[in-house]
Amino acid sequence: MPDPGLGLTEQHVTLPDGRAIRTVRAGQAPGPLIVFEAGMSAPASSWIHTQREVSARYRTLSYDRAGYVGSDPDPHDRTLDRIVDDLQATLDALGETEPVVLVGHSWGGPIIRVFADRYPDRVAAMVFVDATLAEIMATRNAKVAARFLALMGLVARFGGKGLIRKQTFRNGVAPEISAADVEIMTRDYANQRAMRAGSREAAQIASALPVMRRVQAKGTPDVPVVCLQAGLVERGMAKWRPRFNQYTQDLMDAAPRGRMVVAEGAGHLVPQESPEIVRETIFGVAEQLP
């Protein structure tokens, strides 16, 4: 299996239906477990730098969702509910039944939101990092996402690793992220397997929209919640970025203990472009816990 990176340890767990899920763990400190949920088409290693930094103070966990890197594919549709089933089963298999701090980037946002809706007693705090909202993921946008990932799958199949890397990190990465970590992220992401897994998730976006609207309207549990939003208006986002951040602000205004933070100068890939603010935001919410 691929090396998870310096200071990180992988472990496979078996879900009730027999599928294997590859988890990546780090940190020994007492206190709540910090659980990282990646975006669509992104493996556990998309959190590699942040996980290592956060593990200096807390126990941490990332994992490859079904079909990514070292996790078995799922014979069933990769619906939002199905993904949350796997997250719950993965935590159970690891014996992690105490409340956790959930950190979700992009499509990871709806995943942790649905998890919190189902299992509020298992959530200690939440950090959304430029998390997908129903308002910006219209049916048309969902179809575009699915087609794009299918196209990237073809690019990967014919050796276009460099093109995928350039498209993914179009704003570059922060200098503090090592070349070795960038190579691991590229290795795990810029391949046909990851694009296929992402395409299967994207195919279920439209069916997930009613669920997303419901859990957004219901709100988060009464725990510390931060939405960390991108501040950079990227190409094609001139109209949507202000709306996206305003929708997020409205949700945080309605949350019992919510607030929004803008990562000025960072685009959608906040964990790679501004890892320091992600790390400090996680520390900030974790330090509020008893």
Short mmCIF file of C-alpha atoms in Angstrom, two decimals:
data_model
loop_
_atom_site.label_atom_id
_atom_site.label_comp_id
_atom_site.label_asym_id
_atom_site.label_seq_id
_atom_site.Cartn_x
_atom_site.Cartn_y
_atom_site.Cartn_z
CA MET A 1 0.00 0.00 0.00
CA PRO A 2 1.17 3.59 -0.61
CA ASP A 3 3.09 5.41 2.10
CA PRO A 4 0.65 7.74 3.94
CA GLY A 5 3.40 10.29 4.65
CA LEU A 6 5.82 11.26 7.38
CA GLY A 7 4.41 10.73 10.88
CA LEU A 8 1.16 9.18 9.63
CA THR A 9 0.11 5.56 10.07
CA GLU A 10 -2.38 3.64 7.96
CA GLN A 11 -4.77 1.01 9.23
CA HIS A 12 -7.44 -0.95 7.39
CA VAL A 13 -10.79 -1.63 8.99
CA THR A 14 -13.57 -3.92 7.80
CA LEU A 15 -17.12 -2.64 7.46
CA PRO A 16 -20.15 -4.82 8.27
CA ASP A 17 -20.59 -5.73 4.59
CA GLY A 18 -16.99 -6.93 4.35
CA ARG A 19 -15.48 -3.95 2.50
CA ALA A 20 -12.07 -2.70 3.62
CA ILE A 21 -11.56 1.01 4.35
CA ARG A 22 -8.08 2.53 4.55
CA THR A 23 -7.70 4.94 7.47
CA VAL A 24 -4.79 7.23 8.25
CA ARG A 25 -4.10 8.12 11.88
CA ALA A 26 -1.69 10.35 13.78
CA GLY A 27 -1.35 11.84 17.26
CA GLN A 28 -1.43 10.45 20.77
CA ALA A 29 -2.69 13.35 22.88
CA PRO A 30 -5.82 12.97 25.02
CA GLY A 31 -8.97 14.76 24.06
CA PRO A 32 -11.40 14.54 21.16
CA LEU A 33 -10.54 12.83 17.91
CA ILE A 34 -10.28 15.21 14.93
CA VAL A 35 -11.89 13.56 11.89
CA PHE A 36 -11.06 14.89 8.42
CA GLU A 37 -13.52 14.44 5.55
CA ALA A 38 -12.17 15.16 2.07
CA GLY A 39 -13.88 16.71 -0.93
CA MET A 40 -15.23 14.91 -3.97
CA SER A 41 -12.57 12.95 -5.89
CA ALA A 42 -10.11 13.71 -3.07
CA PRO A 43 -8.37 11.00 -1.01
CA ALA A 44 -7.30 11.08 2.64
CA SER A 45 -3.95 12.57 1.61
CA SER A 46 -5.62 15.85 0.65
CA TRP A 47 -5.36 16.54 4.40
CA ILE A 48 -1.78 15.27 4.78
CA HIS A 49 -0.14 18.51 5.91
CA THR A 50 -2.99 19.71 8.13
CA GLN A 51 -3.43 16.30 9.73
CA ARG A 52 0.24 16.11 10.65
CA GLU A 53 0.19 19.63 12.13
CA VAL A 54 -3.01 19.07 14.12
CA SER A 55 -1.75 15.72 15.42
CA ALA A 56 0.85 17.58 17.48
CA ARG A 57 -2.01 18.43 19.87
CA TYR A 58 -4.81 15.97 19.12
CA ARG A 59 -5.50 12.49 17.84
CA THR A 60 -6.47 12.67 14.18
CA LEU A 61 -8.13 10.50 11.56
CA SER A 62 -8.54 10.76 7.81
CA TYR A 63 -9.69 7.98 5.51
CA ASP A 64 -10.15 7.05 1.88
CA ARG A 65 -13.82 6.81 1.03
CA ALA A 66 -14.95 3.76 -0.94
CA GLY A 67 -13.05 3.36 -4.20
CA TYR A 68 -10.20 5.75 -3.36
CA VAL A 69 -6.55 4.66 -3.01
CA GLY A 70 -6.63 1.76 -0.52
CA SER A 71 -10.38 1.41 0.13
CA ASP A 72 -12.57 -1.14 -1.59
CA PRO A 73 -15.16 0.13 -4.07
CA ASP A 74 -18.82 0.03 -3.08
CA PRO A 75 -21.21 -2.02 -5.24
CA HIS A 76 -24.04 0.33 -4.25
CA ASP A 77 -24.70 3.89 -5.41
CA ARG A 78 -22.51 6.40 -3.57
CA THR A 79 -25.35 8.45 -2.19
CA LEU A 80 -24.79 10.97 0.58
CA ASP A 81 -26.57 8.66 3.02
CA ARG A 82 -24.41 5.72 1.94
CA ILE A 83 -21.22 7.73 2.48
CA VAL A 84 -22.38 8.71 5.97
CA ASP A 85 -23.14 5.05 6.70
CA ASP A 86 -19.51 4.26 5.88
CA LEU A 87 -18.17 7.07 8.09
CA GLN A 88 -20.24 5.85 11.03
CA ALA A 89 -19.17 2.24 10.46
CA THR A 90 -15.52 3.25 10.14
CA LEU A 91 -15.59 5.07 13.48
CA ASP A 92 -17.33 2.10 15.09
CA ALA A 93 -14.77 -0.32 13.68
CA LEU A 94 -12.01 1.79 15.24
CA GLY A 95 -13.81 1.88 18.59
CA GLU A 96 -14.27 5.65 18.34
CA THR A 97 -17.66 6.15 19.95
CA GLU A 98 -16.98 9.38 21.90
CA PRO A 99 -17.89 12.77 20.36
CA VAL A 100 -15.48 13.86 17.63
CA VAL A 101 -14.52 17.12 15.94
CA LEU A 102 -15.60 16.90 12.31
CA VAL A 103 -13.69 18.82 9.63
CA GLY A 104 -15.12 18.72 6.11
CA HIS A 105 -13.84 20.38 2.94
CA SER A 106 -16.07 20.94 -0.11
CA TRP A 107 -18.25 17.79 -0.52
CA GLY A 108 -16.99 16.75 2.89
CA GLY A 109 -19.23 19.51 4.28
CA PRO A 110 -22.56 17.86 3.41
CA ILE A 111 -21.15 14.54 4.63
CA ILE A 112 -20.35 15.82 8.12
CA ARG A 113 -23.59 17.83 8.21
CA VAL A 114 -25.68 14.70 7.56
CA PHE A 115 -23.59 12.74 10.07
CA ALA A 116 -24.27 15.43 12.71
CA ASP A 117 -27.98 15.37 11.87
CA ARG A 118 -28.11 11.61 12.44
CA TYR A 119 -25.73 11.36 15.39
CA PRO A 120 -25.71 14.71 17.23
CA ASP A 121 -24.44 13.05 20.41
CA ARG A 122 -21.32 11.91 18.56
CA VAL A 123 -20.31 15.43 17.50
CA ALA A 124 -18.18 17.69 19.72
CA ALA A 125 -17.54 20.49 17.20
CA MET A 126 -17.57 21.14 13.45
CA VAL A 127 -15.36 22.96 10.96
CA PHE A 128 -16.66 23.47 7.44
CA VAL A 129 -13.97 24.44 4.92
CA ASP A 130 -15.54 26.07 1.85
CA ALA A 131 -18.20 23.40 2.18
CA THR A 132 -20.68 22.64 -0.59
CA LEU A 133 -24.18 24.04 -0.09
CA ALA A 134 -27.40 23.10 -1.85
CA GLU A 135 -27.79 26.67 -3.09
CA ILE A 136 -24.62 26.51 -5.19
CA MET A 137 -24.96 22.90 -6.33
CA ALA A 138 -27.95 23.17 -8.65
CA THR A 139 -28.82 20.20 -10.85
CA ARG A 140 -26.98 21.79 -13.78
CA ASN A 141 -23.81 22.27 -11.70
CA ALA A 142 -24.07 18.67 -10.50
CA LYS A 143 -24.11 17.43 -14.09
CA VAL A 144 -21.11 19.62 -14.93
CA ALA A 145 -19.18 18.16 -11.96
CA ALA A 146 -19.93 14.59 -13.03
CA ARG A 147 -18.85 15.26 -16.63
CA PHE A 148 -15.67 17.02 -15.52
CA LEU A 149 -14.61 14.11 -13.31
CA ALA A 150 -15.36 11.65 -16.10
CA LEU A 151 -13.14 13.72 -18.40
CA MET A 152 -10.36 13.80 -15.80
CA GLY A 153 -10.66 10.02 -15.60
CA LEU A 154 -9.86 9.81 -19.31
CA VAL A 155 -6.97 12.24 -18.87
CA ALA A 156 -5.59 10.07 -16.05
CA ARG A 157 -6.03 6.93 -18.11
CA PHE A 158 -3.85 8.33 -20.87
CA GLY A 159 -1.08 9.55 -18.58
CA GLY A 160 -2.18 13.13 -17.96
CA LYS A 161 -1.00 13.26 -14.33
CA GLY A 162 0.71 16.61 -14.85
CA LEU A 163 -2.38 18.17 -16.40
CA ILE A 164 -4.58 17.00 -13.52
CA ARG A 165 -2.06 18.35 -11.01
CA LYS A 166 -1.97 21.73 -12.77
CA GLN A 167 -5.77 21.90 -12.92
CA THR A 168 -6.13 20.90 -9.27
CA PHE A 169 -3.50 23.22 -7.78
CA ARG A 170 -4.19 26.09 -10.17
CA ASN A 171 -3.47 28.66 -7.46
CA GLY A 172 -0.39 26.82 -6.24
CA VAL A 173 0.20 25.47 -2.74
CA ALA A 174 1.50 27.17 0.38
CA PRO A 175 5.31 27.13 0.77
CA GLU A 176 4.99 25.34 4.11
CA ILE A 177 3.60 22.23 2.38
CA SER A 178 6.59 20.08 1.44
CA ALA A 179 7.28 18.79 -2.03
CA ALA A 180 7.01 15.26 -0.62
CA ASP A 181 3.47 15.97 0.61
CA VAL A 182 2.47 17.49 -2.73
CA GLU A 183 3.77 14.39 -4.48
CA ILE A 184 1.71 12.12 -2.21
CA MET A 185 -1.42 14.18 -2.83
CA THR A 186 -0.78 14.07 -6.58
CA ARG A 187 -0.08 10.34 -6.50
CA ASP A 188 -3.37 9.59 -4.74
CA TYR A 189 -5.53 12.09 -6.65
CA ALA A 190 -4.23 12.24 -10.23
CA ASN A 191 -5.24 8.75 -11.26
CA GLN A 192 -8.15 6.98 -12.90
CA ARG A 193 -9.22 5.26 -9.68
CA ALA A 194 -9.79 8.55 -7.82
CA MET A 195 -11.60 10.12 -10.77
CA ARG A 196 -13.86 7.07 -11.09
CA ALA A 197 -14.71 7.20 -7.38
CA GLY A 198 -15.39 10.92 -7.64
CA SER A 199 -17.59 10.43 -10.70
CA ARG A 200 -19.69 7.87 -8.82
CA GLU A 201 -20.22 10.38 -6.00
CA ALA A 202 -20.96 13.20 -8.44
CA ALA A 203 -23.62 11.09 -10.13
CA GLN A 204 -25.59 11.21 -6.86
CA ILE A 205 -25.41 14.97 -6.23
CA ALA A 206 -28.85 15.71 -7.70
CA SER A 207 -30.51 13.08 -5.51
CA ALA A 208 -28.68 14.52 -2.48
CA LEU A 209 -30.03 18.05 -2.89
CA PRO A 210 -33.28 17.48 -0.93
CA VAL A 211 -31.26 15.94 1.92
CA MET A 212 -28.82 18.85 1.87
CA ARG A 213 -31.64 21.40 1.97
CA ARG A 214 -33.30 19.61 4.87
CA VAL A 215 -30.20 19.38 7.07
CA GLN A 216 -29.18 22.95 6.27
CA ALA A 217 -32.63 24.18 7.30
CA LYS A 218 -32.50 22.12 10.48
CA GLY A 219 -29.10 23.50 11.44
CA THR A 220 -26.15 22.11 13.35
CA PRO A 221 -26.09 20.71 16.91
CA ASP A 222 -25.43 23.09 19.79
CA VAL A 223 -21.64 22.76 19.52
CA PRO A 224 -18.88 25.11 18.35
CA VAL A 225 -19.15 25.48 14.57
CA VAL A 226 -16.96 27.48 12.19
CA CYS A 227 -17.37 27.89 8.45
CA LEU A 228 -14.02 28.79 6.89
CA GLN A 229 -14.69 30.30 3.48
CA ALA A 230 -12.44 31.14 0.54
CA GLY A 231 -11.96 34.84 -0.04
CA LEU A 232 -10.36 34.68 -3.48
CA VAL A 233 -12.76 35.13 -6.37
CA GLU A 234 -11.55 32.50 -8.81
CA ARG A 235 -12.28 32.30 -12.51
CA GLY A 236 -15.95 31.61 -13.10
CA MET A 237 -16.87 32.52 -9.51
CA ALA A 238 -17.41 36.30 -9.84
CA LYS A 239 -21.15 35.86 -9.44
CA TRP A 240 -21.18 32.81 -7.19
CA ARG A 241 -18.46 33.54 -4.63
CA PRO A 242 -20.29 36.47 -2.96
CA ARG A 243 -23.52 34.46 -2.94
CA PHE A 244 -21.75 31.37 -1.63
CA ASN A 245 -20.23 33.26 1.28
CA GLN A 246 -23.50 35.06 2.04
CA TYR A 247 -25.44 31.77 2.14
CA THR A 248 -22.78 30.46 4.52
CA GLN A 249 -22.98 33.55 6.71
CA ASP A 250 -26.75 33.15 6.95
CA LEU A 251 -26.32 29.56 8.13
CA MET A 252 -23.79 30.59 10.75
CA ASP A 253 -26.03 33.41 11.95
CA ALA A 254 -28.72 30.80 12.59
CA ALA A 255 -26.38 28.31 14.27
CA PRO A 256 -26.42 28.26 18.10
CA ARG A 257 -22.62 28.66 18.32
CA GLY A 258 -21.62 29.36 14.74
CA ARG A 259 -19.33 31.88 13.09
CA MET A 260 -17.80 32.42 9.68
CA VAL A 261 -14.15 33.16 8.90
CA VAL A 262 -12.89 34.23 5.47
CA ALA A 263 -9.49 33.02 4.27
CA GLU A 264 -8.50 36.12 2.32
CA GLY A 265 -6.45 35.29 -0.76
CA ALA A 266 -7.31 31.59 -0.73
CA GLY A 267 -9.40 29.86 -3.35
CA HIS A 268 -11.55 26.78 -2.93
CA LEU A 269 -8.57 24.59 -1.97
CA VAL A 270 -8.11 26.39 1.34
CA PRO A 271 -6.30 23.44 3.00
CA GLN A 272 -3.57 23.56 0.37
CA GLU A 273 -3.46 27.31 -0.22
CA SER A 274 -3.79 28.59 3.38
CA PRO A 275 -3.14 25.63 5.69
CA GLU A 276 -2.24 27.83 8.65
CA ILE A 277 -5.73 29.30 8.96
CA VAL A 278 -7.26 25.82 8.67
CA ARG A 279 -5.00 24.52 11.43
CA GLU A 280 -5.66 27.47 13.73
CA THR A 281 -9.41 27.28 13.16
CA ILE A 282 -9.40 23.62 14.17
CA PHE A 283 -7.35 24.41 17.26
CA GLY A 284 -9.73 27.23 18.10
CA VAL A 285 -12.84 25.07 18.15
CA ALA A 286 -11.12 22.14 19.88
CA GLU A 287 -9.85 24.38 22.66
CA GLN A 288 -13.44 25.40 23.46
CA LEU A 289 -14.27 21.84 24.45
CA PRO A 290 -14.21 20.61 28.05
#
